[in-house]
Structure formats: C-alpha cells, structure tokens
Amino acid sequence: MTEPILEIRGLAKTYKGGVRALDGVDLEISKGEIFALLGPNGAGKTTLIGAVCGLLNPTEGTISAFGLDAQSHWREVRKRIGLVPQELSFDMFEKVGRAVAYSRGMFGSPADPARIEEVLRSLSLWHKRDSRIRDLSGGMKRRVMIAKALSHDPDLLFLDEPTAGVDVELRRDMWRQIDKLRSEGTTIILTTHYIEEAQEMADRVGVINKGKLLLVDGKDAIMAKLGRTAAHFTFDTPLEAIPAGLSEYPLSLDNGGTTLVYRGGDGTGRGKREVADLARALVAEGLQFTGIETTESSLEDIFVDLVEGREPAE
C-alpha cells in the first residue's frame, strides 16, 4: 500500500444513552484508491464519515488526513475533503450554477467560472445551470450534490450512498464519473447498499456492522479467503449414509438422502477441482447421480454472512 492519505486509529463514538455507533475502528486509505464501505442501516458508515469530515467529535481515537491531525487542523483538512451526503440538502430556489459556485467559495477557493463550467459539464448539468434546483428530478439533484462536492477540487471525496434513489442508467453514468475522478488522482470513499457498486468500482472493500469493522481487503483477496463452492448431487435412489471412501470431502445429505451436498473450496478454484474429483469418486463407489448443480459464493453472499454473524458459505 502506498503512503496513506487517511489514517484512522481506535476510532469510537458513543452517543447519549450508551449507543456505541463506532467501536475501535482502524483504517488506512491510500492516495488514489476507491474504497467501498459496506454495511446495513445503522452500521456506523455515516458516523465514520461525519467524524472524518469534522461534523461530529469522536469519543475516542485519532484521525490523520494528509499527514495532519484532523481535530487540531480541522480547517485545513476540511478544505481538502469533498462530501456528498446521503440526504439531499439545498436551497431549492437557488439556481444550479450559482449553488455550485457558492459551494466553491465556502471552502475558500477563488471564483473560477471555467472550473464550475467544467464540473457541470462533466455531470451533464451545464444545460441546467440556470434551472432552479426545485425543478430538477431526484437523479439530477443528486448530480448537483456531487458537483457541489467537487467544486473546490478535493483530494479526498466521500460519497454516502451516492446512487440511492436513482435509476440504473443514471447509476452507471455516476460510476463512469467516479472512475474518471479516480483516474485524475482523487481518492474516493463510498458507502453503498448496492454490492455490485463495490464489485464494479472499488479497489478494496470494508464491511462494517454495529460500529465494528469486520473486514478490509481487496475484492480478489476477499473472494480467495472467504469464497466457497457448493455442489448438489441428486440421486433417484436415496443414500442411507455417506460412503466411508468419501470422508475427505465436506459432505452432507439432504432431501431424505436424495441429495448429496458439498460445501468447500477457498475461493481460489479449489472447490471446482474438488467437485470434479468428487464426481469421479462417486462413480468409483458405484453411485450413479442423475444431476449436479454447482454455485460459487458472491461478494454479496460473503457480506450477508459476515453481517449476520455466520461463517461464510455455511
């Protein structure tokens, strides 16, 4: 990993009543990467973003961004961060172009009409520059939020559920825009409920639940460590028991013995090889199966297992 642009150590946030929204989070983000933070509602995603952006004070822990302590140098840090919040927040009677230009000035950046035009054009908003925000569709309002966040050219961009409530076509437009930002050197942290967004865009994925960061790794590494293969062999004649000669395989019987279930592998392809070996072993045992169905666990399967506290693929 290259020099981190963001370092979080032991971050915790406890609200009144003892609600522990963050619980000892450690995280490093490298410059130029896209990091996807996955988690159910109430997992702590928005609280984590709020702590980094200076919107709330953590109870414990430290945050360092761009080599600066985020609490003692919050003004310098905040100038270099862009945030697209989950909730839409506008002066609905303001015009699009003025709203984006005003946002740039709020961060102390000098007026730059050419840059504002560039941002609006990149998000297909230039033709809406004189429209009042209230007259835009939900998806276009979301684009305005992104334009406001980009107006001061942040080095680190937070996207909190950026495609919530938008259609599939607009979602893919945003994916392309995010990929373009990464190619220009912007570091991006996004939270999402859409697992395919993490698979499509992120370099690394983190899973958070109940304030704890359960897993952080590259997508391929996660699949290699936690991915599993499942295979179902069906028989016309039920098996009374699993033959002793197949004891080396992780097997179980289902449907009254008419289905032999294999669950194994490690996401590196071993499962597929074992299924092929198992099929040959069944034939060698004189067991003629009438059908076989195999499935590979997805990133979504792994996410659900982790959040629900299960061992992946069990």
PDB file of C-alpha atoms in Angstrom:
ATOM      1  CA  MET A   1       0.000   0.000   0.000  1.00  0.00           C
ATOM      2  CA  THR A   2       1.259   3.474  -0.841  1.00  0.00           C
ATOM      3  CA  GLU A   3       1.526   6.310   1.670  1.00  0.00           C
ATOM      4  CA  PRO A   4      -1.922   6.628   3.295  1.00  0.00           C
ATOM      5  CA  ILE A   5      -3.943   9.762   2.682  1.00  0.00           C
ATOM      6  CA  LEU A   6      -6.171   8.891   5.654  1.00  0.00           C
ATOM      7  CA  GLU A   7      -5.284   7.042   8.869  1.00  0.00           C
ATOM      8  CA  ILE A   8      -7.875   6.147  11.498  1.00  0.00           C
ATOM      9  CA  ARG A   9      -6.819   4.555  14.780  1.00  0.00           C
ATOM     10  CA  GLY A  10      -9.083   3.238  17.533  1.00  0.00           C
ATOM     11  CA  LEU A  11     -11.989   5.458  16.477  1.00  0.00           C
ATOM     12  CA  ALA A  12     -15.063   5.225  18.702  1.00  0.00           C
ATOM     13  CA  LYS A  13     -18.254   7.229  19.077  1.00  0.00           C
ATOM     14  CA  THR A  14     -20.710   6.761  21.913  1.00  0.00           C
ATOM     15  CA  TYR A  15     -23.922   8.766  21.941  1.00  0.00           C
ATOM     16  CA  LYS A  16     -26.099   9.628  24.897  1.00  0.00           C
ATOM     17  CA  GLY A  17     -27.791   6.559  26.267  1.00  0.00           C
ATOM     18  CA  GLY A  18     -24.702   4.445  25.667  1.00  0.00           C
ATOM     19  CA  VAL A  19     -25.280   3.808  21.952  1.00  0.00           C
ATOM     20  CA  ARG A  20     -21.910   2.778  20.524  1.00  0.00           C
ATOM     21  CA  ALA A  21     -22.018   3.916  16.889  1.00  0.00           C
ATOM     22  CA  LEU A  22     -18.303   3.253  16.268  1.00  0.00           C
ATOM     23  CA  ASP A  23     -16.264   0.740  18.225  1.00  0.00           C
ATOM     24  CA  GLY A  24     -12.482   0.837  17.823  1.00  0.00           C
ATOM     25  CA  VAL A  25     -12.234   1.337  14.059  1.00  0.00           C
ATOM     26  CA  ASP A  26      -8.765   1.128  12.455  1.00  0.00           C
ATOM     27  CA  LEU A  27      -8.482   2.008   8.773  1.00  0.00           C
ATOM     28  CA  GLU A  28      -5.913   3.265   6.259  1.00  0.00           C
ATOM     29  CA  ILE A  29      -6.800   4.663   2.837  1.00  0.00           C
ATOM     30  CA  SER A  30      -4.168   5.068   0.119  1.00  0.00           C
ATOM     31  CA  LYS A  31      -3.988   8.030  -2.222  1.00  0.00           C
ATOM     32  CA  GLY A  32      -5.859   7.434  -5.463  1.00  0.00           C
ATOM     33  CA  GLU A  33      -7.816   4.362  -4.423  1.00  0.00           C
ATOM     34  CA  ILE A  34     -11.561   3.759  -4.378  1.00  0.00           C
ATOM     35  CA  PHE A  35     -12.659   2.221  -1.099  1.00  0.00           C
ATOM     36  CA  ALA A  36     -16.195   0.868  -0.642  1.00  0.00           C
ATOM     37  CA  LEU A  37     -17.622   0.668   2.867  1.00  0.00           C
ATOM     38  CA  LEU A  38     -20.477  -1.827   3.070  1.00  0.00           C
ATOM     39  CA  GLY A  39     -22.869  -2.248   5.943  1.00  0.00           C
ATOM     40  CA  PRO A  40     -26.577  -2.364   6.834  1.00  0.00           C
ATOM     41  CA  ASN A  41     -28.521   0.653   8.065  1.00  0.00           C
ATOM     42  CA  GLY A  42     -27.201   1.809  11.433  1.00  0.00           C
ATOM     43  CA  ALA A  43     -23.866   0.023  10.999  1.00  0.00           C
ATOM     44  CA  GLY A  44     -21.803   3.185  11.544  1.00  0.00           C
ATOM     45  CA  LYS A  45     -20.975   4.200   7.966  1.00  0.00           C
ATOM     46  CA  THR A  46     -22.353   7.737   8.136  1.00  0.00           C
ATOM     47  CA  THR A  47     -20.955   8.256  11.650  1.00  0.00           C
ATOM     48  CA  LEU A  48     -17.485   7.337  10.388  1.00  0.00           C
ATOM     49  CA  ILE A  49     -17.769   9.822   7.523  1.00  0.00           C
ATOM     50  CA  GLY A  50     -19.053  12.509   9.867  1.00  0.00           C
ATOM     51  CA  ALA A  51     -16.076  12.034  12.183  1.00  0.00           C
ATOM     52  CA  VAL A  52     -13.543  12.380   9.363  1.00  0.00           C
ATOM     53  CA  CYS A  53     -15.323  15.419   7.900  1.00  0.00           C
ATOM     54  CA  GLY A  54     -15.470  17.185  11.259  1.00  0.00           C
ATOM     55  CA  LEU A  55     -19.248  17.008  11.556  1.00  0.00           C
ATOM     56  CA  LEU A  56     -19.052  15.251  14.924  1.00  0.00           C
ATOM     57  CA  ASN A  57     -16.469  14.692  17.620  1.00  0.00           C
ATOM     58  CA  PRO A  58     -15.336  11.114  18.223  1.00  0.00           C
ATOM     59  CA  THR A  59     -15.349   9.786  21.777  1.00  0.00           C
ATOM     60  CA  GLU A  60     -12.008   8.035  21.352  1.00  0.00           C
ATOM     61  CA  GLY A  61      -9.285   7.548  18.764  1.00  0.00           C
ATOM     62  CA  THR A  62      -7.386   9.628  16.246  1.00  0.00           C
ATOM     63  CA  ILE A  63      -7.861  10.686  12.630  1.00  0.00           C
ATOM     64  CA  SER A  64      -4.970  11.832  10.447  1.00  0.00           C
ATOM     65  CA  ALA A  65      -5.599  13.137   6.930  1.00  0.00           C
ATOM     66  CA  PHE A  66      -2.932  14.388   4.512  1.00  0.00           C
ATOM     67  CA  GLY A  67      -0.419  13.980   7.337  1.00  0.00           C
ATOM     68  CA  LEU A  68      -2.370  16.339   9.629  1.00  0.00           C
ATOM     69  CA  ASP A  69      -4.285  15.614  12.807  1.00  0.00           C
ATOM     70  CA  ALA A  70      -7.906  16.116  11.761  1.00  0.00           C
ATOM     71  CA  GLN A  71      -9.023  17.533  15.092  1.00  0.00           C
ATOM     72  CA  SER A  72      -6.294  20.118  15.681  1.00  0.00           C
ATOM     73  CA  HIS A  73      -6.067  21.070  11.970  1.00  0.00           C
ATOM     74  CA  TRP A  74      -9.713  20.600  11.079  1.00  0.00           C
ATOM     75  CA  ARG A  75      -9.943  23.708   8.889  1.00  0.00           C
ATOM     76  CA  GLU A  76      -7.003  22.720   6.661  1.00  0.00           C
ATOM     77  CA  VAL A  77      -8.213  19.131   6.471  1.00  0.00           C
ATOM     78  CA  ARG A  78     -11.808  20.034   5.660  1.00  0.00           C
ATOM     79  CA  LYS A  79     -10.729  22.251   2.746  1.00  0.00           C
ATOM     80  CA  ARG A  80      -9.293  19.186   1.035  1.00  0.00           C
ATOM     81  CA  ILE A  81     -12.334  16.945   1.571  1.00  0.00           C
ATOM     82  CA  GLY A  82     -15.500  16.762  -0.507  1.00  0.00           C
ATOM     83  CA  LEU A  83     -18.685  15.204   0.856  1.00  0.00           C
ATOM     84  CA  VAL A  84     -21.824  14.062  -0.912  1.00  0.00           C
ATOM     85  CA  PRO A  85     -24.184  13.321   1.996  1.00  0.00           C
ATOM     86  CA  GLN A  86     -26.899  10.707   1.898  1.00  0.00           C
ATOM     87  CA  GLU A  87     -29.654  13.260   2.443  1.00  0.00           C
ATOM     88  CA  LEU A  88     -30.262  15.924  -0.200  1.00  0.00           C
ATOM     89  CA  SER A  89     -29.770  19.394   1.267  1.00  0.00           C
ATOM     90  CA  PHE A  90     -30.271  22.521  -0.849  1.00  0.00           C
ATOM     91  CA  ASP A  91     -31.741  25.950  -1.108  1.00  0.00           C
ATOM     92  CA  MET A  92     -34.363  24.619  -3.500  1.00  0.00           C
ATOM     93  CA  PHE A  93     -34.965  28.074  -5.023  1.00  0.00           C
ATOM     94  CA  GLU A  94     -31.282  28.582  -5.906  1.00  0.00           C
ATOM     95  CA  LYS A  95     -30.109  28.088  -9.472  1.00  0.00           C
ATOM     96  CA  VAL A  96     -27.787  25.171 -10.172  1.00  0.00           C
ATOM     97  CA  GLY A  97     -24.787  27.188 -11.387  1.00  0.00           C
ATOM     98  CA  ARG A  98     -24.927  29.670  -8.506  1.00  0.00           C
ATOM     99  CA  ALA A  99     -25.282  26.873  -5.927  1.00  0.00           C
ATOM    100  CA  VAL A 100     -22.162  25.094  -7.187  1.00  0.00           C
ATOM    101  CA  ALA A 101     -20.140  28.322  -7.427  1.00  0.00           C
ATOM    102  CA  TYR A 102     -21.218  29.313  -3.910  1.00  0.00           C
ATOM    103  CA  SER A 103     -20.101  25.940  -2.558  1.00  0.00           C
ATOM    104  CA  ARG A 104     -16.623  26.520  -4.016  1.00  0.00           C
ATOM    105  CA  GLY A 105     -16.408  29.859  -2.233  1.00  0.00           C
ATOM    106  CA  MET A 106     -17.492  28.299   1.064  1.00  0.00           C
ATOM    107  CA  PHE A 107     -14.208  26.359   1.091  1.00  0.00           C
ATOM    108  CA  GLY A 108     -12.128  29.465   0.493  1.00  0.00           C
ATOM    109  CA  SER A 109     -11.359  28.728  -3.148  1.00  0.00           C
ATOM    110  CA  PRO A 110     -11.238  31.737  -5.505  1.00  0.00           C
ATOM    111  CA  ALA A 111     -14.002  32.194  -8.064  1.00  0.00           C
ATOM    112  CA  ASP A 112     -13.334  30.176 -11.210  1.00  0.00           C
ATOM    113  CA  PRO A 113     -16.212  30.178 -13.707  1.00  0.00           C
ATOM    114  CA  ALA A 114     -14.283  27.956 -16.112  1.00  0.00           C
ATOM    115  CA  ARG A 115     -13.829  25.284 -13.438  1.00  0.00           C
ATOM    116  CA  ILE A 116     -17.517  25.459 -12.473  1.00  0.00           C
ATOM    117  CA  GLU A 117     -18.456  25.004 -16.113  1.00  0.00           C
ATOM    118  CA  GLU A 118     -16.109  22.019 -16.377  1.00  0.00           C
ATOM    119  CA  VAL A 119     -17.660  20.355 -13.315  1.00  0.00           C
ATOM    120  CA  LEU A 120     -21.212  20.970 -14.529  1.00  0.00           C
ATOM    121  CA  ARG A 121     -20.434  19.645 -17.990  1.00  0.00           C
ATOM    122  CA  SER A 122     -18.779  16.515 -16.566  1.00  0.00           C
ATOM    123  CA  LEU A 123     -22.038  15.718 -14.746  1.00  0.00           C
ATOM    124  CA  SER A 124     -24.314  16.653 -17.674  1.00  0.00           C
ATOM    125  CA  LEU A 125     -25.608  19.667 -15.731  1.00  0.00           C
ATOM    126  CA  TRP A 126     -24.399  22.551 -17.873  1.00  0.00           C
ATOM    127  CA  HIS A 127     -27.726  22.845 -19.701  1.00  0.00           C
ATOM    128  CA  LYS A 128     -29.412  23.046 -16.285  1.00  0.00           C
ATOM    129  CA  ARG A 129     -27.145  25.769 -14.900  1.00  0.00           C
ATOM    130  CA  ASP A 130     -29.948  28.377 -14.871  1.00  0.00           C
ATOM    131  CA  SER A 131     -32.632  25.993 -13.600  1.00  0.00           C
ATOM    132  CA  ARG A 132     -33.846  26.172 -10.030  1.00  0.00           C
ATOM    133  CA  ILE A 133     -32.894  23.094  -8.048  1.00  0.00           C
ATOM    134  CA  ARG A 134     -36.524  22.526  -7.030  1.00  0.00           C
ATOM    135  CA  ASP A 135     -37.395  21.893 -10.700  1.00  0.00           C
ATOM    136  CA  LEU A 136     -34.897  19.056 -11.155  1.00  0.00           C
ATOM    137  CA  SER A 137     -35.563  15.330 -10.954  1.00  0.00           C
ATOM    138  CA  GLY A 138     -34.268  13.360  -7.987  1.00  0.00           C
ATOM    139  CA  GLY A 139     -31.380  11.985 -10.017  1.00  0.00           C
ATOM    140  CA  MET A 140     -30.366  15.431 -11.254  1.00  0.00           C
ATOM    141  CA  LYS A 141     -30.497  16.785  -7.709  1.00  0.00           C
ATOM    142  CA  ARG A 142     -28.083  14.012  -6.744  1.00  0.00           C
ATOM    143  CA  ARG A 143     -25.751  15.162  -9.523  1.00  0.00           C
ATOM    144  CA  VAL A 144     -25.881  18.726  -8.176  1.00  0.00           C
ATOM    145  CA  MET A 145     -24.794  17.386  -4.775  1.00  0.00           C
ATOM    146  CA  ILE A 146     -21.787  15.754  -6.421  1.00  0.00           C
ATOM    147  CA  ALA A 147     -20.996  18.956  -8.354  1.00  0.00           C
ATOM    148  CA  LYS A 148     -21.053  20.980  -5.128  1.00  0.00           C
ATOM    149  CA  ALA A 149     -18.689  18.463  -3.504  1.00  0.00           C
ATOM    150  CA  LEU A 150     -16.292  18.665  -6.469  1.00  0.00           C
ATOM    151  CA  SER A 151     -16.425  22.440  -6.849  1.00  0.00           C
ATOM    152  CA  HIS A 152     -13.340  23.083  -4.674  1.00  0.00           C
ATOM    153  CA  ASP A 153     -11.282  20.226  -6.187  1.00  0.00           C
ATOM    154  CA  PRO A 154     -10.986  17.979  -3.120  1.00  0.00           C
ATOM    155  CA  ASP A 155      -8.194  15.429  -2.753  1.00  0.00           C
ATOM    156  CA  LEU A 156     -10.468  13.083  -0.785  1.00  0.00           C
ATOM    157  CA  LEU A 157     -14.115  12.590  -1.739  1.00  0.00           C
ATOM    158  CA  PHE A 158     -16.755  10.906   0.408  1.00  0.00           C
ATOM    159  CA  LEU A 159     -19.862   9.587  -1.315  1.00  0.00           C
ATOM    160  CA  ASP A 160     -22.518   8.487   1.173  1.00  0.00           C
ATOM    161  CA  GLU A 161     -24.981   6.318  -0.783  1.00  0.00           C
ATOM    162  CA  PRO A 162     -24.382   8.356  -3.979  1.00  0.00           C
ATOM    163  CA  THR A 163     -26.814   6.383  -6.155  1.00  0.00           C
ATOM    164  CA  ALA A 164     -29.664   5.983  -3.661  1.00  0.00           C
ATOM    165  CA  GLY A 165     -32.978   6.555  -5.385  1.00  0.00           C
ATOM    166  CA  VAL A 166     -31.618   6.899  -8.926  1.00  0.00           C
ATOM    167  CA  ASP A 167     -32.381   4.683 -11.910  1.00  0.00           C
ATOM    168  CA  VAL A 168     -29.983   2.127 -13.354  1.00  0.00           C
ATOM    169  CA  GLU A 169     -28.901   4.295 -16.301  1.00  0.00           C
ATOM    170  CA  LEU A 170     -28.072   7.254 -14.084  1.00  0.00           C
ATOM    171  CA  ARG A 171     -26.288   4.950 -11.642  1.00  0.00           C
ATOM    172  CA  ARG A 172     -23.982   3.719 -14.396  1.00  0.00           C
ATOM    173  CA  ASP A 173     -23.342   7.328 -15.513  1.00  0.00           C
ATOM    174  CA  MET A 174     -22.216   8.068 -11.973  1.00  0.00           C
ATOM    175  CA  TRP A 175     -19.985   5.000 -11.938  1.00  0.00           C
ATOM    176  CA  ARG A 176     -18.248   6.324 -15.048  1.00  0.00           C
ATOM    177  CA  GLN A 177     -17.847   9.745 -13.437  1.00  0.00           C
ATOM    178  CA  ILE A 178     -16.354   8.197 -10.292  1.00  0.00           C
ATOM    179  CA  ASP A 179     -13.906   6.169 -12.381  1.00  0.00           C
ATOM    180  CA  LYS A 180     -12.888   9.380 -14.189  1.00  0.00           C
ATOM    181  CA  LEU A 181     -12.260  11.116 -10.856  1.00  0.00           C
ATOM    182  CA  ARG A 182     -10.046   8.244  -9.735  1.00  0.00           C
ATOM    183  CA  SER A 183      -8.064   8.471 -12.979  1.00  0.00           C
ATOM    184  CA  GLU A 184      -7.448  12.151 -12.164  1.00  0.00           C
ATOM    185  CA  GLY A 185      -5.993  11.232  -8.781  1.00  0.00           C
ATOM    186  CA  THR A 186      -8.975  11.795  -6.473  1.00  0.00           C
ATOM    187  CA  THR A 187      -9.230   9.363  -3.567  1.00  0.00           C
ATOM    188  CA  ILE A 188     -12.800   8.159  -3.099  1.00  0.00           C
ATOM    189  CA  ILE A 189     -14.561   6.519  -0.171  1.00  0.00           C
ATOM    190  CA  LEU A 190     -18.124   5.467  -0.848  1.00  0.00           C
ATOM    191  CA  THR A 191     -20.806   3.791   1.196  1.00  0.00           C
ATOM    192  CA  THR A 192     -23.402   1.788  -0.637  1.00  0.00           C
ATOM    193  CA  HIS A 193     -26.171  -0.762  -0.262  1.00  0.00           C
ATOM    194  CA  TYR A 194     -25.510  -1.978  -3.796  1.00  0.00           C
ATOM    195  CA  ILE A 195     -22.956  -4.770  -3.671  1.00  0.00           C
ATOM    196  CA  GLU A 196     -22.467  -4.543  -7.440  1.00  0.00           C
ATOM    197  CA  GLU A 197     -21.160  -0.993  -6.996  1.00  0.00           C
ATOM    198  CA  ALA A 198     -18.365  -2.288  -4.807  1.00  0.00           C
ATOM    199  CA  GLN A 199     -17.602  -5.047  -7.293  1.00  0.00           C
ATOM    200  CA  GLU A 200     -17.704  -2.635 -10.228  1.00  0.00           C
ATOM    201  CA  MET A 201     -15.596   0.199  -8.864  1.00  0.00           C
ATOM    202  CA  ALA A 202     -13.760  -0.409  -5.610  1.00  0.00           C
ATOM    203  CA  ASP A 203     -10.123  -1.395  -5.234  1.00  0.00           C
ATOM    204  CA  ARG A 204     -10.772  -2.518  -1.671  1.00  0.00           C
ATOM    205  CA  VAL A 205     -13.861  -3.293   0.362  1.00  0.00           C
ATOM    206  CA  GLY A 206     -14.623  -2.887   4.055  1.00  0.00           C
ATOM    207  CA  VAL A 207     -17.562  -4.423   5.890  1.00  0.00           C
ATOM    208  CA  ILE A 208     -18.844  -2.641   8.987  1.00  0.00           C
ATOM    209  CA  ASN A 209     -21.606  -3.720  11.361  1.00  0.00           C
ATOM    210  CA  LYS A 210     -22.646  -2.471  14.785  1.00  0.00           C
ATOM    211  CA  GLY A 211     -19.769   0.008  14.751  1.00  0.00           C
ATOM    212  CA  LYS A 212     -17.076  -2.630  14.192  1.00  0.00           C
ATOM    213  CA  LEU A 213     -15.018  -3.004  11.034  1.00  0.00           C
ATOM    214  CA  LEU A 214     -15.308  -6.728  10.335  1.00  0.00           C
ATOM    215  CA  LEU A 215     -13.166  -6.983   7.232  1.00  0.00           C
ATOM    216  CA  VAL A 216     -10.962  -4.844   4.985  1.00  0.00           C
ATOM    217  CA  ASP A 217      -9.265  -6.258   1.903  1.00  0.00           C
ATOM    218  CA  GLY A 218      -9.097  -6.252  -1.884  1.00  0.00           C
ATOM    219  CA  LYS A 219     -12.020  -7.839  -3.702  1.00  0.00           C
ATOM    220  CA  ASP A 220      -9.950 -10.687  -5.122  1.00  0.00           C
ATOM    221  CA  ALA A 221      -8.354 -11.365  -1.738  1.00  0.00           C
ATOM    222  CA  ILE A 222     -11.780 -11.495  -0.054  1.00  0.00           C
ATOM    223  CA  MET A 223     -13.045 -13.978  -2.610  1.00  0.00           C
ATOM    224  CA  ALA A 224      -9.887 -16.065  -2.238  1.00  0.00           C
ATOM    225  CA  LYS A 225     -10.172 -16.189   1.567  1.00  0.00           C
ATOM    226  CA  LEU A 226     -13.928 -16.403   2.031  1.00  0.00           C
ATOM    227  CA  GLY A 227     -15.389 -17.517  -1.292  1.00  0.00           C
ATOM    228  CA  ARG A 228     -16.842 -21.005  -1.358  1.00  0.00           C
ATOM    229  CA  THR A 229     -18.210 -23.572  -3.817  1.00  0.00           C
ATOM    230  CA  ALA A 230     -21.432 -25.503  -3.274  1.00  0.00           C
ATOM    231  CA  ALA A 231     -22.491 -28.552  -5.285  1.00  0.00           C
ATOM    232  CA  HIS A 232     -25.692 -30.626  -5.098  1.00  0.00           C
ATOM    233  CA  PHE A 233     -25.622 -34.175  -6.476  1.00  0.00           C
ATOM    234  CA  THR A 234     -29.075 -35.731  -6.913  1.00  0.00           C
ATOM    235  CA  PHE A 235     -29.899 -39.453  -6.835  1.00  0.00           C
ATOM    236  CA  ASP A 236     -33.012 -41.381  -7.805  1.00  0.00           C
ATOM    237  CA  THR A 237     -32.322 -43.875  -5.022  1.00  0.00           C
ATOM    238  CA  PRO A 238     -31.735 -42.243  -1.605  1.00  0.00           C
ATOM    239  CA  LEU A 239     -28.373 -42.775   0.073  1.00  0.00           C
ATOM    240  CA  GLU A 240     -28.596 -44.225   3.575  1.00  0.00           C
ATOM    241  CA  ALA A 241     -25.236 -42.736   4.563  1.00  0.00           C
ATOM    242  CA  ILE A 242     -22.198 -41.011   3.094  1.00  0.00           C
ATOM    243  CA  PRO A 243     -19.761 -43.717   1.929  1.00  0.00           C
ATOM    244  CA  ALA A 244     -16.648 -44.026   4.071  1.00  0.00           C
ATOM    245  CA  GLY A 245     -14.499 -43.613   0.959  1.00  0.00           C
ATOM    246  CA  LEU A 246     -15.734 -40.009   0.640  1.00  0.00           C
ATOM    247  CA  SER A 247     -14.863 -38.953   4.190  1.00  0.00           C
ATOM    248  CA  GLU A 248     -12.191 -36.494   2.967  1.00  0.00           C
ATOM    249  CA  TYR A 249     -14.854 -34.260   1.391  1.00  0.00           C
ATOM    250  CA  PRO A 250     -17.104 -31.787   3.301  1.00  0.00           C
ATOM    251  CA  LEU A 251     -20.405 -33.541   2.578  1.00  0.00           C
ATOM    252  CA  SER A 252     -23.913 -33.804   3.994  1.00  0.00           C
ATOM    253  CA  LEU A 253     -27.154 -35.484   2.960  1.00  0.00           C
ATOM    254  CA  ASP A 254     -30.394 -33.630   2.291  1.00  0.00           C
ATOM    255  CA  ASN A 255     -33.917 -34.297   0.998  1.00  0.00           C
ATOM    256  CA  GLY A 256     -34.135 -37.701   2.606  1.00  0.00           C
ATOM    257  CA  GLY A 257     -30.824 -38.839   1.163  1.00  0.00           C
ATOM    258  CA  THR A 258     -31.627 -37.995  -2.468  1.00  0.00           C
ATOM    259  CA  THR A 259     -29.266 -35.009  -2.437  1.00  0.00           C
ATOM    260  CA  LEU A 260     -25.585 -35.113  -1.552  1.00  0.00           C
ATOM    261  CA  VAL A 261     -24.377 -31.603  -0.668  1.00  0.00           C
ATOM    262  CA  TYR A 262     -20.764 -30.438  -0.982  1.00  0.00           C
ATOM    263  CA  ARG A 263     -19.615 -27.148   0.555  1.00  0.00           C
ATOM    264  CA  GLY A 264     -15.934 -26.354   0.386  1.00  0.00           C
ATOM    265  CA  GLY A 265     -13.120 -24.737  -1.521  1.00  0.00           C
ATOM    266  CA  ASP A 266     -11.488 -21.449  -0.648  1.00  0.00           C
ATOM    267  CA  GLY A 267     -12.383 -19.116  -3.496  1.00  0.00           C
ATOM    268  CA  THR A 268      -9.181 -19.909  -5.438  1.00  0.00           C
ATOM    269  CA  GLY A 269     -10.723 -22.595  -7.642  1.00  0.00           C
ATOM    270  CA  ARG A 270     -10.019 -25.462  -5.259  1.00  0.00           C
ATOM    271  CA  GLY A 271     -13.743 -26.035  -4.799  1.00  0.00           C
ATOM    272  CA  LYS A 272     -14.305 -26.609  -8.513  1.00  0.00           C
ATOM    273  CA  ARG A 273     -11.417 -29.084  -8.619  1.00  0.00           C
ATOM    274  CA  GLU A 274     -12.772 -30.927  -5.587  1.00  0.00           C
ATOM    275  CA  VAL A 275     -16.251 -31.154  -7.166  1.00  0.00           C
ATOM    276  CA  ALA A 276     -14.743 -32.757 -10.277  1.00  0.00           C
ATOM    277  CA  ASP A 277     -12.745 -35.174  -8.110  1.00  0.00           C
ATOM    278  CA  LEU A 278     -15.863 -35.932  -6.056  1.00  0.00           C
ATOM    279  CA  ALA A 279     -17.869 -36.738  -9.179  1.00  0.00           C
ATOM    280  CA  ARG A 280     -15.227 -39.278 -10.214  1.00  0.00           C
ATOM    281  CA  ALA A 281     -15.119 -40.695  -6.688  1.00  0.00           C
ATOM    282  CA  LEU A 282     -18.900 -41.206  -6.697  1.00  0.00           C
ATOM    283  CA  VAL A 283     -18.669 -43.165  -9.932  1.00  0.00           C
ATOM    284  CA  ALA A 284     -15.814 -45.231  -8.472  1.00  0.00           C
ATOM    285  CA  GLU A 285     -18.057 -46.018  -5.480  1.00  0.00           C
ATOM    286  CA  GLY A 286     -20.721 -47.264  -7.881  1.00  0.00           C
ATOM    287  CA  LEU A 287     -23.073 -44.358  -7.105  1.00  0.00           C
ATOM    288  CA  GLN A 288     -24.820 -43.020 -10.215  1.00  0.00           C
ATOM    289  CA  PHE A 289     -26.082 -39.474  -9.712  1.00  0.00           C
ATOM    290  CA  THR A 290     -28.763 -38.091 -12.031  1.00  0.00           C
ATOM    291  CA  GLY A 291     -27.908 -34.415 -11.745  1.00  0.00           C
ATOM    292  CA  ILE A 292     -25.376 -31.941 -10.415  1.00  0.00           C
ATOM    293  CA  GLU A 293     -25.728 -28.218  -9.673  1.00  0.00           C
ATOM    294  CA  THR A 294     -22.809 -26.020  -8.602  1.00  0.00           C
ATOM    295  CA  THR A 295     -22.758 -22.439  -7.332  1.00  0.00           C
ATOM    296  CA  GLU A 296     -19.998 -20.005  -6.365  1.00  0.00           C
ATOM    297  CA  SER A 297     -20.435 -17.593  -3.466  1.00  0.00           C
ATOM    298  CA  SER A 298     -20.528 -13.924  -4.468  1.00  0.00           C
ATOM    299  CA  LEU A 299     -19.281 -10.857  -2.640  1.00  0.00           C
ATOM    300  CA  GLU A 300     -22.902 -10.312  -1.604  1.00  0.00           C
ATOM    301  CA  ASP A 301     -23.073 -13.810  -0.068  1.00  0.00           C
ATOM    302  CA  ILE A 302     -19.923 -13.091   1.936  1.00  0.00           C
ATOM    303  CA  PHE A 303     -21.264  -9.699   3.040  1.00  0.00           C
ATOM    304  CA  VAL A 304     -24.554 -11.167   4.250  1.00  0.00           C
ATOM    305  CA  ASP A 305     -22.783 -13.962   6.127  1.00  0.00           C
ATOM    306  CA  LEU A 306     -20.468 -11.511   7.890  1.00  0.00           C
ATOM    307  CA  VAL A 307     -23.261  -9.115   8.860  1.00  0.00           C
ATOM    308  CA  GLU A 308     -25.435 -11.936  10.140  1.00  0.00           C
ATOM    309  CA  GLY A 309     -22.556 -13.357  12.162  1.00  0.00           C
ATOM    310  CA  ARG A 310     -22.278 -16.586  10.210  1.00  0.00           C
ATOM    311  CA  GLU A 311     -19.164 -18.253   8.917  1.00  0.00           C
ATOM    312  CA  PRO A 312     -19.115 -17.524   5.171  1.00  0.00           C
ATOM    313  CA  ALA A 313     -20.848 -20.097   2.966  1.00  0.00           C
ATOM    314  CA  GLU A 314     -22.140 -22.156   5.843  1.00  0.00           C
TER     315      GLU A 314
END
